[in-house]
C-alpha cells in the first residue's frame, strides 16, 4: 500500500474514532442531564405527604415520572412470595456510603448480595384488588439457611411508591422455580403476574425514616431520601462523558496531524 493510501486510511480511521467517541460523550451527557432533572422531580414527589391509594385512578405502567408516596391498606399473601436477585441492598439501606451502601459506580458491586422480597398484597377494597409489593431486601444467606425475617400478619398499612419492571440483561439465566420461595433473576413483572395469578401493578415499600435512625429489620426498605436514587448516579455518566470527549479530542488531534502531514 502506498504512503498516500496509508494516509487516507489513517484519516478515515481517526475521523470515525472522533465521530464515534463524540457521539458516545454526547449520549452520556444527555443521560446526565436527564437523570438530574428526574431526580429533582422525584425529590419533589417524595417530600409530599402520602395519599390514600385508589386502584381506580392508579398510575399506569407508562407513567414513569410519579414517585408520589401512597398509603395502601391490605394483607400480604406470604405463601406466594417471590425473591428477586441476587443483587445488592437498596441505596443507603445498610450504610450511607462505602461497599455496603448499595450504590454503584457503574461496575460490578463488591457489596453484600441478597434478594428483594416481592409479595402479593390484597387490598381491603370492594374488589379485593391485588398488587405486587417489593417489601425490601434480605441477605442472601437468609433463604439459603432458613433465617427468619419479618412477615406481617393481618391487615397492615404500607407506605409505598409506584415502581417499574425490568428487562433481562444479555445472557441472563432462566428463573429458578425449583426453590421455595421461587428465585427470579430480574423484576420480571409479566412472570410475577403469571405466578401469583391476579396481582397487578408493582410498588416499592418505603421505610419511615433514614436507615441510621431506624432499628434495622429485614427486609430492609429504602428510606424516603434514597428511594428515588438511580443505581448508576448522574455523576457516573458525567465521568463517562468526560472520558469519551477526551478520546474524541485525541482523535481530532491525530486526524489534524495526518492531514497536515499529507500536505507537506
PDB file of C-alpha atoms in Angstrom:
ATOM      1  CA  UNK A   1       0.000   0.000   0.000  1.00  0.00           C
ATOM      2  CA  UNK A   2       1.347   3.482  -0.917  1.00  0.00           C
ATOM      3  CA  UNK A   3       2.047   6.264   1.583  1.00  0.00           C
ATOM      4  CA  UNK A   4      -0.951   8.152   0.190  1.00  0.00           C
ATOM      5  CA  UNK A   5      -3.168   5.114   0.787  1.00  0.00           C
ATOM      6  CA  UNK A   6      -1.928   4.778   4.351  1.00  0.00           C
ATOM      7  CA  UNK A   7      -2.620   8.462   4.992  1.00  0.00           C
ATOM      8  CA  UNK A   8      -6.154   8.087   3.642  1.00  0.00           C
ATOM      9  CA  UNK A   9      -6.776   5.014   5.794  1.00  0.00           C
ATOM     10  CA  UNK A  10      -5.465   6.825   8.867  1.00  0.00           C
ATOM     11  CA  UNK A  11      -7.652   9.841   8.190  1.00  0.00           C
ATOM     12  CA  UNK A  12     -10.724   7.665   7.804  1.00  0.00           C
ATOM     13  CA  UNK A  13      -9.918   5.701  10.979  1.00  0.00           C
ATOM     14  CA  UNK A  14      -9.299   8.695  13.213  1.00  0.00           C
ATOM     15  CA  UNK A  15     -12.242  10.595  11.730  1.00  0.00           C
ATOM     16  CA  UNK A  16     -14.511   7.647  12.530  1.00  0.00           C
ATOM     17  CA  UNK A  17     -12.984   7.380  16.023  1.00  0.00           C
ATOM     18  CA  UNK A  18     -13.604  11.076  16.619  1.00  0.00           C
ATOM     19  CA  UNK A  19     -17.214  10.940  15.440  1.00  0.00           C
ATOM     20  CA  UNK A  20     -17.981   7.768  17.394  1.00  0.00           C
ATOM     21  CA  UNK A  21     -16.452   8.865  20.702  1.00  0.00           C
ATOM     22  CA  UNK A  22     -18.005  12.332  20.409  1.00  0.00           C
ATOM     23  CA  UNK A  23     -21.403  10.691  19.890  1.00  0.00           C
ATOM     24  CA  UNK A  24     -20.918   8.491  22.960  1.00  0.00           C
ATOM     25  CA  UNK A  25     -19.868  11.532  25.001  1.00  0.00           C
ATOM     26  CA  UNK A  26     -22.964  13.413  23.876  1.00  0.00           C
ATOM     27  CA  UNK A  27     -25.180  10.463  24.815  1.00  0.00           C
ATOM     28  CA  UNK A  28     -23.644  10.220  28.294  1.00  0.00           C
ATOM     29  CA  UNK A  29     -24.073  13.995  28.714  1.00  0.00           C
ATOM     30  CA  UNK A  30     -27.727  13.659  27.759  1.00  0.00           C
ATOM     31  CA  UNK A  31     -28.197  10.863  30.304  1.00  0.00           C
ATOM     32  CA  UNK A  32     -26.568  13.052  32.980  1.00  0.00           C
ATOM     33  CA  UNK A  33     -28.953  15.966  32.448  1.00  0.00           C
ATOM     34  CA  UNK A  34     -31.965  13.655  32.113  1.00  0.00           C
ATOM     35  CA  UNK A  35     -31.210  11.980  35.437  1.00  0.00           C
ATOM     36  CA  UNK A  36     -30.558  15.297  37.206  1.00  0.00           C
ATOM     37  CA  UNK A  37     -33.979  16.525  36.086  1.00  0.00           C
ATOM     38  CA  UNK A  38     -35.701  13.257  37.028  1.00  0.00           C
ATOM     39  CA  UNK A  39     -34.087  13.307  40.479  1.00  0.00           C
ATOM     40  CA  UNK A  40     -35.418  16.824  41.091  1.00  0.00           C
ATOM     41  CA  UNK A  41     -38.920  15.689  40.120  1.00  0.00           C
ATOM     42  CA  UNK A  42     -38.648  12.621  42.365  1.00  0.00           C
ATOM     43  CA  UNK A  43     -37.459  14.700  45.330  1.00  0.00           C
ATOM     44  CA  UNK A  44     -40.498  16.959  44.997  1.00  0.00           C
ATOM     45  CA  UNK A  45     -42.848  13.942  44.883  1.00  0.00           C
ATOM     46  CA  UNK A  46     -41.186  12.229  47.851  1.00  0.00           C
ATOM     47  CA  UNK A  47     -41.401  15.329  50.071  1.00  0.00           C
ATOM     48  CA  UNK A  48     -45.189  15.400  49.749  1.00  0.00           C
ATOM     49  CA  UNK A  49     -47.429  13.621  52.236  1.00  0.00           C
ATOM     50  CA  UNK A  50     -48.700  10.155  51.215  1.00  0.00           C
ATOM     51  CA  UNK A  51     -52.088   9.923  49.564  1.00  0.00           C
ATOM     52  CA  UNK A  52     -54.511   7.040  50.031  1.00  0.00           C
ATOM     53  CA  UNK A  53     -54.085   4.603  47.173  1.00  0.00           C
ATOM     54  CA  UNK A  54     -57.060   4.375  44.828  1.00  0.00           C
ATOM     55  CA  UNK A  55     -56.879   1.443  42.358  1.00  0.00           C
ATOM     56  CA  UNK A  56     -59.439   3.125  40.123  1.00  0.00           C
ATOM     57  CA  UNK A  57     -57.059   6.031  39.429  1.00  0.00           C
ATOM     58  CA  UNK A  58     -53.794   4.122  39.790  1.00  0.00           C
ATOM     59  CA  UNK A  59     -50.670   5.166  37.904  1.00  0.00           C
ATOM     60  CA  UNK A  60     -50.418   3.420  34.579  1.00  0.00           C
ATOM     61  CA  UNK A  61     -47.373   1.389  33.642  1.00  0.00           C
ATOM     62  CA  UNK A  62     -46.369   4.061  31.108  1.00  0.00           C
ATOM     63  CA  UNK A  63     -46.262   6.850  33.689  1.00  0.00           C
ATOM     64  CA  UNK A  64     -42.677   6.532  34.917  1.00  0.00           C
ATOM     65  CA  UNK A  65     -42.357  10.004  36.441  1.00  0.00           C
ATOM     66  CA  UNK A  66     -44.574   9.630  39.505  1.00  0.00           C
ATOM     67  CA  UNK A  67     -42.833   8.927  42.812  1.00  0.00           C
ATOM     68  CA  UNK A  68     -45.716  10.140  44.975  1.00  0.00           C
ATOM     69  CA  UNK A  69     -45.964   8.089  48.147  1.00  0.00           C
ATOM     70  CA  UNK A  70     -49.154   6.035  48.521  1.00  0.00           C
ATOM     71  CA  UNK A  71     -50.767   4.798  51.715  1.00  0.00           C
ATOM     72  CA  UNK A  72     -52.046   1.297  50.970  1.00  0.00           C
ATOM     73  CA  UNK A  73     -54.088  -0.891  53.334  1.00  0.00           C
ATOM     74  CA  UNK A  74     -54.283  -4.626  52.844  1.00  0.00           C
ATOM     75  CA  UNK A  75     -52.966  -8.065  53.736  1.00  0.00           C
ATOM     76  CA  UNK A  76     -49.894  -9.914  52.464  1.00  0.00           C
ATOM     77  CA  UNK A  77     -50.137 -13.309  50.771  1.00  0.00           C
ATOM     78  CA  UNK A  78     -46.831 -14.660  52.071  1.00  0.00           C
ATOM     79  CA  UNK A  79     -47.431 -18.117  50.601  1.00  0.00           C
ATOM     80  CA  UNK A  80     -46.940 -16.591  47.116  1.00  0.00           C
ATOM     81  CA  UNK A  81     -43.744 -14.724  47.976  1.00  0.00           C
ATOM     82  CA  UNK A  82     -41.019 -14.320  45.329  1.00  0.00           C
ATOM     83  CA  UNK A  83     -37.316 -13.495  45.678  1.00  0.00           C
ATOM     84  CA  UNK A  84     -35.591 -11.286  43.096  1.00  0.00           C
ATOM     85  CA  UNK A  85     -31.810 -11.482  42.834  1.00  0.00           C
ATOM     86  CA  UNK A  86     -29.100 -11.920  43.824  1.00  0.00           C
ATOM     87  CA  UNK A  87     -28.367  -8.184  43.974  1.00  0.00           C
ATOM     88  CA  UNK A  88     -27.168  -5.509  46.372  1.00  0.00           C
ATOM     89  CA  UNK A  89     -29.298  -3.729  49.002  1.00  0.00           C
ATOM     90  CA  UNK A  90     -31.319  -0.550  48.348  1.00  0.00           C
ATOM     91  CA  UNK A  91     -29.135   2.582  48.257  1.00  0.00           C
ATOM     92  CA  UNK A  92     -28.398   3.775  51.789  1.00  0.00           C
ATOM     93  CA  UNK A  93     -30.347   0.971  53.492  1.00  0.00           C
ATOM     94  CA  UNK A  94     -27.309  -0.553  55.251  1.00  0.00           C
ATOM     95  CA  UNK A  95     -24.852   2.361  55.115  1.00  0.00           C
ATOM     96  CA  UNK A  96     -24.672   5.895  53.763  1.00  0.00           C
ATOM     97  CA  UNK A  97     -21.574   5.145  51.673  1.00  0.00           C
ATOM     98  CA  UNK A  98     -18.909   2.537  51.055  1.00  0.00           C
ATOM     99  CA  UNK A  99     -19.195  -1.041  49.731  1.00  0.00           C
ATOM    100  CA  UNK A 100     -22.336  -1.813  51.780  1.00  0.00           C
ATOM    101  CA  UNK A 101     -24.221   1.311  50.660  1.00  0.00           C
ATOM    102  CA  UNK A 102     -25.854  -0.373  47.653  1.00  0.00           C
ATOM    103  CA  UNK A 103     -24.592   2.387  45.364  1.00  0.00           C
ATOM    104  CA  UNK A 104     -22.748   1.502  42.191  1.00  0.00           C
ATOM    105  CA  UNK A 105     -20.082   3.380  40.316  1.00  0.00           C
ATOM    106  CA  UNK A 106     -21.143   1.627  37.153  1.00  0.00           C
ATOM    107  CA  UNK A 107     -19.110  -1.558  37.529  1.00  0.00           C
ATOM    108  CA  UNK A 108     -19.532  -4.809  39.433  1.00  0.00           C
ATOM    109  CA  UNK A 109     -20.600  -4.357  43.037  1.00  0.00           C
ATOM    110  CA  UNK A 110     -18.354  -5.682  45.808  1.00  0.00           C
ATOM    111  CA  UNK A 111     -21.018  -5.187  48.468  1.00  0.00           C
ATOM    112  CA  UNK A 112     -23.300  -7.742  50.123  1.00  0.00           C
ATOM    113  CA  UNK A 113     -25.663  -9.677  47.890  1.00  0.00           C
ATOM    114  CA  UNK A 114     -29.191 -10.757  48.640  1.00  0.00           C
ATOM    115  CA  UNK A 115     -32.767 -10.744  47.380  1.00  0.00           C
ATOM    116  CA  UNK A 116     -35.668  -8.359  47.095  1.00  0.00           C
ATOM    117  CA  UNK A 117     -38.815  -9.848  48.607  1.00  0.00           C
ATOM    118  CA  UNK A 118     -41.875  -9.350  46.382  1.00  0.00           C
ATOM    119  CA  UNK A 119     -45.200 -10.389  47.913  1.00  0.00           C
ATOM    120  CA  UNK A 120     -48.770 -10.135  46.589  1.00  0.00           C
ATOM    121  CA  UNK A 121     -50.730  -7.609  48.674  1.00  0.00           C
ATOM    122  CA  UNK A 122     -54.525  -7.932  48.773  1.00  0.00           C
ATOM    123  CA  UNK A 123     -56.204  -4.578  49.268  1.00  0.00           C
ATOM    124  CA  UNK A 124     -59.167  -4.031  51.550  1.00  0.00           C
ATOM    125  CA  UNK A 125     -61.413  -2.623  48.865  1.00  0.00           C
ATOM    126  CA  UNK A 126     -64.667  -3.859  47.392  1.00  0.00           C
ATOM    127  CA  UNK A 127     -62.904  -5.645  44.525  1.00  0.00           C
ATOM    128  CA  UNK A 128     -60.132  -7.166  46.697  1.00  0.00           C
ATOM    129  CA  UNK A 129     -57.547  -5.785  44.288  1.00  0.00           C
ATOM    130  CA  UNK A 130     -54.130  -7.470  44.466  1.00  0.00           C
ATOM    131  CA  UNK A 131     -50.865  -5.659  43.766  1.00  0.00           C
ATOM    132  CA  UNK A 132     -47.212  -6.719  43.922  1.00  0.00           C
ATOM    133  CA  UNK A 133     -45.290  -5.221  46.831  1.00  0.00           C
ATOM    134  CA  UNK A 134     -41.488  -5.118  46.942  1.00  0.00           C
ATOM    135  CA  UNK A 135     -41.139  -5.375  50.736  1.00  0.00           C
ATOM    136  CA  UNK A 136     -37.384  -4.782  50.805  1.00  0.00           C
ATOM    137  CA  UNK A 137     -34.065  -6.641  50.767  1.00  0.00           C
ATOM    138  CA  UNK A 138     -32.747  -9.629  52.726  1.00  0.00           C
ATOM    139  CA  UNK A 139     -29.174 -11.048  52.788  1.00  0.00           C
ATOM    140  CA  UNK A 140     -28.513 -13.988  50.515  1.00  0.00           C
ATOM    141  CA  UNK A 141     -27.969 -16.449  53.367  1.00  0.00           C
ATOM    142  CA  UNK A 142     -31.436 -15.840  54.858  1.00  0.00           C
ATOM    143  CA  UNK A 143     -33.404 -18.081  52.460  1.00  0.00           C
ATOM    144  CA  UNK A 144     -30.472 -20.453  51.980  1.00  0.00           C
ATOM    145  CA  UNK A 145     -30.263 -21.217  55.727  1.00  0.00           C
ATOM    146  CA  UNK A 146     -33.913 -20.638  56.710  1.00  0.00           C
ATOM    147  CA  UNK A 147     -33.155 -17.479  58.695  1.00  0.00           C
ATOM    148  CA  UNK A 148     -36.440 -15.901  59.750  1.00  0.00           C
ATOM    149  CA  UNK A 149     -37.392 -12.402  58.628  1.00  0.00           C
ATOM    150  CA  UNK A 150     -40.430 -10.192  59.042  1.00  0.00           C
ATOM    151  CA  UNK A 151     -43.763 -11.493  57.694  1.00  0.00           C
ATOM    152  CA  UNK A 152     -46.501  -9.064  58.835  1.00  0.00           C
ATOM    153  CA  UNK A 153     -49.805 -10.783  59.544  1.00  0.00           C
ATOM    154  CA  UNK A 154     -53.331  -9.429  59.282  1.00  0.00           C
ATOM    155  CA  UNK A 155     -54.363  -6.071  57.860  1.00  0.00           C
ATOM    156  CA  UNK A 156     -51.498  -3.559  57.688  1.00  0.00           C
ATOM    157  CA  UNK A 157     -50.859  -0.091  56.268  1.00  0.00           C
ATOM    158  CA  UNK A 158     -47.900   0.227  53.901  1.00  0.00           C
ATOM    159  CA  UNK A 159     -46.359   3.413  52.511  1.00  0.00           C
ATOM    160  CA  UNK A 160     -45.059   2.683  49.017  1.00  0.00           C
ATOM    161  CA  UNK A 161     -44.243   4.292  45.685  1.00  0.00           C
ATOM    162  CA  UNK A 162     -45.115   3.032  42.193  1.00  0.00           C
ATOM    163  CA  UNK A 163     -42.332   1.076  40.518  1.00  0.00           C
ATOM    164  CA  UNK A 164     -41.474  -0.433  37.148  1.00  0.00           C
ATOM    165  CA  UNK A 165     -40.375  -3.835  35.972  1.00  0.00           C
ATOM    166  CA  UNK A 166     -37.027  -4.605  34.351  1.00  0.00           C
ATOM    167  CA  UNK A 167     -35.802  -6.070  31.081  1.00  0.00           C
ATOM    168  CA  UNK A 168     -33.363  -9.010  31.240  1.00  0.00           C
ATOM    169  CA  UNK A 169     -29.707  -8.334  30.602  1.00  0.00           C
ATOM    170  CA  UNK A 170     -27.808 -10.197  27.920  1.00  0.00           C
ATOM    171  CA  UNK A 171     -27.381 -13.936  28.599  1.00  0.00           C
ATOM    172  CA  UNK A 172     -29.487 -13.966  31.763  1.00  0.00           C
ATOM    173  CA  UNK A 173     -30.259 -17.483  33.058  1.00  0.00           C
ATOM    174  CA  UNK A 174     -33.875 -18.666  33.348  1.00  0.00           C
ATOM    175  CA  UNK A 175     -35.729 -18.101  36.607  1.00  0.00           C
ATOM    176  CA  UNK A 176     -35.446 -20.825  39.232  1.00  0.00           C
ATOM    177  CA  UNK A 177     -38.858 -22.167  40.288  1.00  0.00           C
ATOM    178  CA  UNK A 178     -37.464 -25.313  41.911  1.00  0.00           C
ATOM    179  CA  UNK A 179     -36.657 -23.438  45.136  1.00  0.00           C
ATOM    180  CA  UNK A 180     -39.061 -22.052  47.695  1.00  0.00           C
ATOM    181  CA  UNK A 181     -39.663 -19.199  47.517  1.00  0.00           C
ATOM    182  CA  UNK A 182     -39.011 -19.123  43.740  1.00  0.00           C
ATOM    183  CA  UNK A 183     -35.958 -17.112  42.604  1.00  0.00           C
ATOM    184  CA  UNK A 184     -36.324 -14.632  39.756  1.00  0.00           C
ATOM    185  CA  UNK A 185     -33.199 -13.010  38.328  1.00  0.00           C
ATOM    186  CA  UNK A 186     -34.838  -9.700  37.394  1.00  0.00           C
ATOM    187  CA  UNK A 187     -38.040  -7.765  38.106  1.00  0.00           C
ATOM    188  CA  UNK A 188     -39.997  -9.736  35.531  1.00  0.00           C
ATOM    189  CA  UNK A 189     -43.447  -8.255  36.122  1.00  0.00           C
ATOM    190  CA  UNK A 190     -45.150 -10.410  33.492  1.00  0.00           C
ATOM    191  CA  UNK A 191     -43.843 -13.618  35.069  1.00  0.00           C
ATOM    192  CA  UNK A 192     -44.702 -12.397  38.571  1.00  0.00           C
ATOM    193  CA  UNK A 193     -48.258 -11.721  37.449  1.00  0.00           C
ATOM    194  CA  UNK A 194     -48.497 -15.194  35.905  1.00  0.00           C
ATOM    195  CA  UNK A 195     -47.147 -16.907  39.025  1.00  0.00           C
ATOM    196  CA  UNK A 196     -49.337 -15.026  41.506  1.00  0.00           C
ATOM    197  CA  UNK A 197     -52.456 -15.282  39.364  1.00  0.00           C
ATOM    198  CA  UNK A 198     -54.240 -11.986  39.890  1.00  0.00           C
ATOM    199  CA  UNK A 199     -51.645  -9.424  41.052  1.00  0.00           C
ATOM    200  CA  UNK A 200     -51.335  -6.223  39.048  1.00  0.00           C
ATOM    201  CA  UNK A 201     -49.030  -3.238  39.448  1.00  0.00           C
ATOM    202  CA  UNK A 202     -45.668  -3.112  41.238  1.00  0.00           C
ATOM    203  CA  UNK A 203     -44.862  -0.958  44.288  1.00  0.00           C
ATOM    204  CA  UNK A 204     -41.803  -0.455  46.493  1.00  0.00           C
ATOM    205  CA  UNK A 205     -42.395  -0.193  50.248  1.00  0.00           C
ATOM    206  CA  UNK A 206     -40.630   2.791  51.817  1.00  0.00           C
ATOM    207  CA  UNK A 207     -39.124   2.995  55.317  1.00  0.00           C
ATOM    208  CA  UNK A 208     -40.391   5.564  57.793  1.00  0.00           C
ATOM    209  CA  UNK A 209     -37.017   7.262  58.328  1.00  0.00           C
ATOM    210  CA  UNK A 210     -33.423   7.133  57.156  1.00  0.00           C
ATOM    211  CA  UNK A 211     -31.633   3.830  57.789  1.00  0.00           C
ATOM    212  CA  UNK A 212     -29.368   5.150  60.545  1.00  0.00           C
ATOM    213  CA  UNK A 213     -32.345   6.418  62.555  1.00  0.00           C
ATOM    214  CA  UNK A 214     -34.441   3.279  62.324  1.00  0.00           C
ATOM    215  CA  UNK A 215     -33.905  -0.055  64.023  1.00  0.00           C
ATOM    216  CA  UNK A 216     -32.908  -2.423  61.260  1.00  0.00           C
ATOM    217  CA  UNK A 217     -35.455  -5.085  60.431  1.00  0.00           C
ATOM    218  CA  UNK A 218     -35.372  -7.423  57.479  1.00  0.00           C
ATOM    219  CA  UNK A 219     -36.455  -6.976  54.793  1.00  0.00           C
ATOM    220  CA  UNK A 220     -34.725  -3.562  54.839  1.00  0.00           C
ATOM    221  CA  UNK A 221     -36.527  -0.859  52.876  1.00  0.00           C
ATOM    222  CA  UNK A 222     -35.148   2.199  51.096  1.00  0.00           C
ATOM    223  CA  UNK A 223     -35.611   5.430  53.049  1.00  0.00           C
ATOM    224  CA  UNK A 224     -37.689   8.317  51.653  1.00  0.00           C
ATOM    225  CA  UNK A 225     -34.474  10.246  50.956  1.00  0.00           C
ATOM    226  CA  UNK A 226     -32.923   7.485  48.812  1.00  0.00           C
ATOM    227  CA  UNK A 227     -35.792   5.619  47.129  1.00  0.00           C
ATOM    228  CA  UNK A 228     -35.589   7.998  44.168  1.00  0.00           C
ATOM    229  CA  UNK A 229     -31.886   7.396  43.560  1.00  0.00           C
ATOM    230  CA  UNK A 230     -30.604   5.745  40.421  1.00  0.00           C
ATOM    231  CA  UNK A 231     -28.397   2.679  40.678  1.00  0.00           C
ATOM    232  CA  UNK A 232     -25.901   4.442  38.400  1.00  0.00           C
ATOM    233  CA  UNK A 233     -25.671   8.060  39.506  1.00  0.00           C
ATOM    234  CA  UNK A 234     -25.690  11.069  37.154  1.00  0.00           C
ATOM    235  CA  UNK A 235     -22.100  11.799  38.152  1.00  0.00           C
ATOM    236  CA  UNK A 236     -21.020   8.429  36.784  1.00  0.00           C
ATOM    237  CA  UNK A 237     -22.493   9.451  33.425  1.00  0.00           C
ATOM    238  CA  UNK A 238     -20.574  12.748  33.707  1.00  0.00           C
ATOM    239  CA  UNK A 239     -17.346  10.770  34.200  1.00  0.00           C
ATOM    240  CA  UNK A 240     -18.094   8.623  31.163  1.00  0.00           C
ATOM    241  CA  UNK A 241     -18.865  11.727  29.096  1.00  0.00           C
ATOM    242  CA  UNK A 242     -15.542  13.308  30.113  1.00  0.00           C
ATOM    243  CA  UNK A 243     -13.699  10.145  29.041  1.00  0.00           C
ATOM    244  CA  UNK A 244     -15.415   9.924  25.653  1.00  0.00           C
ATOM    245  CA  UNK A 245     -14.940  13.621  24.940  1.00  0.00           C
ATOM    246  CA  UNK A 246     -11.250  13.215  25.823  1.00  0.00           C
ATOM    247  CA  UNK A 247     -10.912  10.402  23.302  1.00  0.00           C
ATOM    248  CA  UNK A 248     -12.747  12.496  20.707  1.00  0.00           C
ATOM    249  CA  UNK A 249     -10.288  15.337  21.301  1.00  0.00           C
ATOM    250  CA  UNK A 250      -7.379  12.942  20.843  1.00  0.00           C
ATOM    251  CA  UNK A 251      -8.954  11.777  17.577  1.00  0.00           C
ATOM    252  CA  UNK A 252      -9.196  15.375  16.337  1.00  0.00           C
ATOM    253  CA  UNK A 253      -5.523  15.956  17.123  1.00  0.00           C
ATOM    254  CA  UNK A 254      -4.410  12.781  15.341  1.00  0.00           C
ATOM    255  CA  UNK A 255      -6.602  13.480  12.313  1.00  0.00           C
ATOM    256  CA  UNK A 256      -5.252  17.024  12.101  1.00  0.00           C
ATOM    257  CA  UNK A 257      -1.672  15.734  12.189  1.00  0.00           C
ATOM    258  CA  UNK A 258      -2.369  13.280   9.369  1.00  0.00           C
ATOM    259  CA  UNK A 259      -3.994  15.960   7.232  1.00  0.00           C
ATOM    260  CA  UNK A 260      -1.143  18.390   7.894  1.00  0.00           C
ATOM    261  CA  UNK A 261       1.490  15.749   7.089  1.00  0.00           C
ATOM    262  CA  UNK A 262      -0.312  14.906   3.881  1.00  0.00           C
ATOM    263  CA  UNK A 263       0.095  18.495   2.659  1.00  0.00           C
ATOM    264  CA  UNK A 264       3.819  18.645   3.333  1.00  0.00           C
TER     265      UNK A 264
END
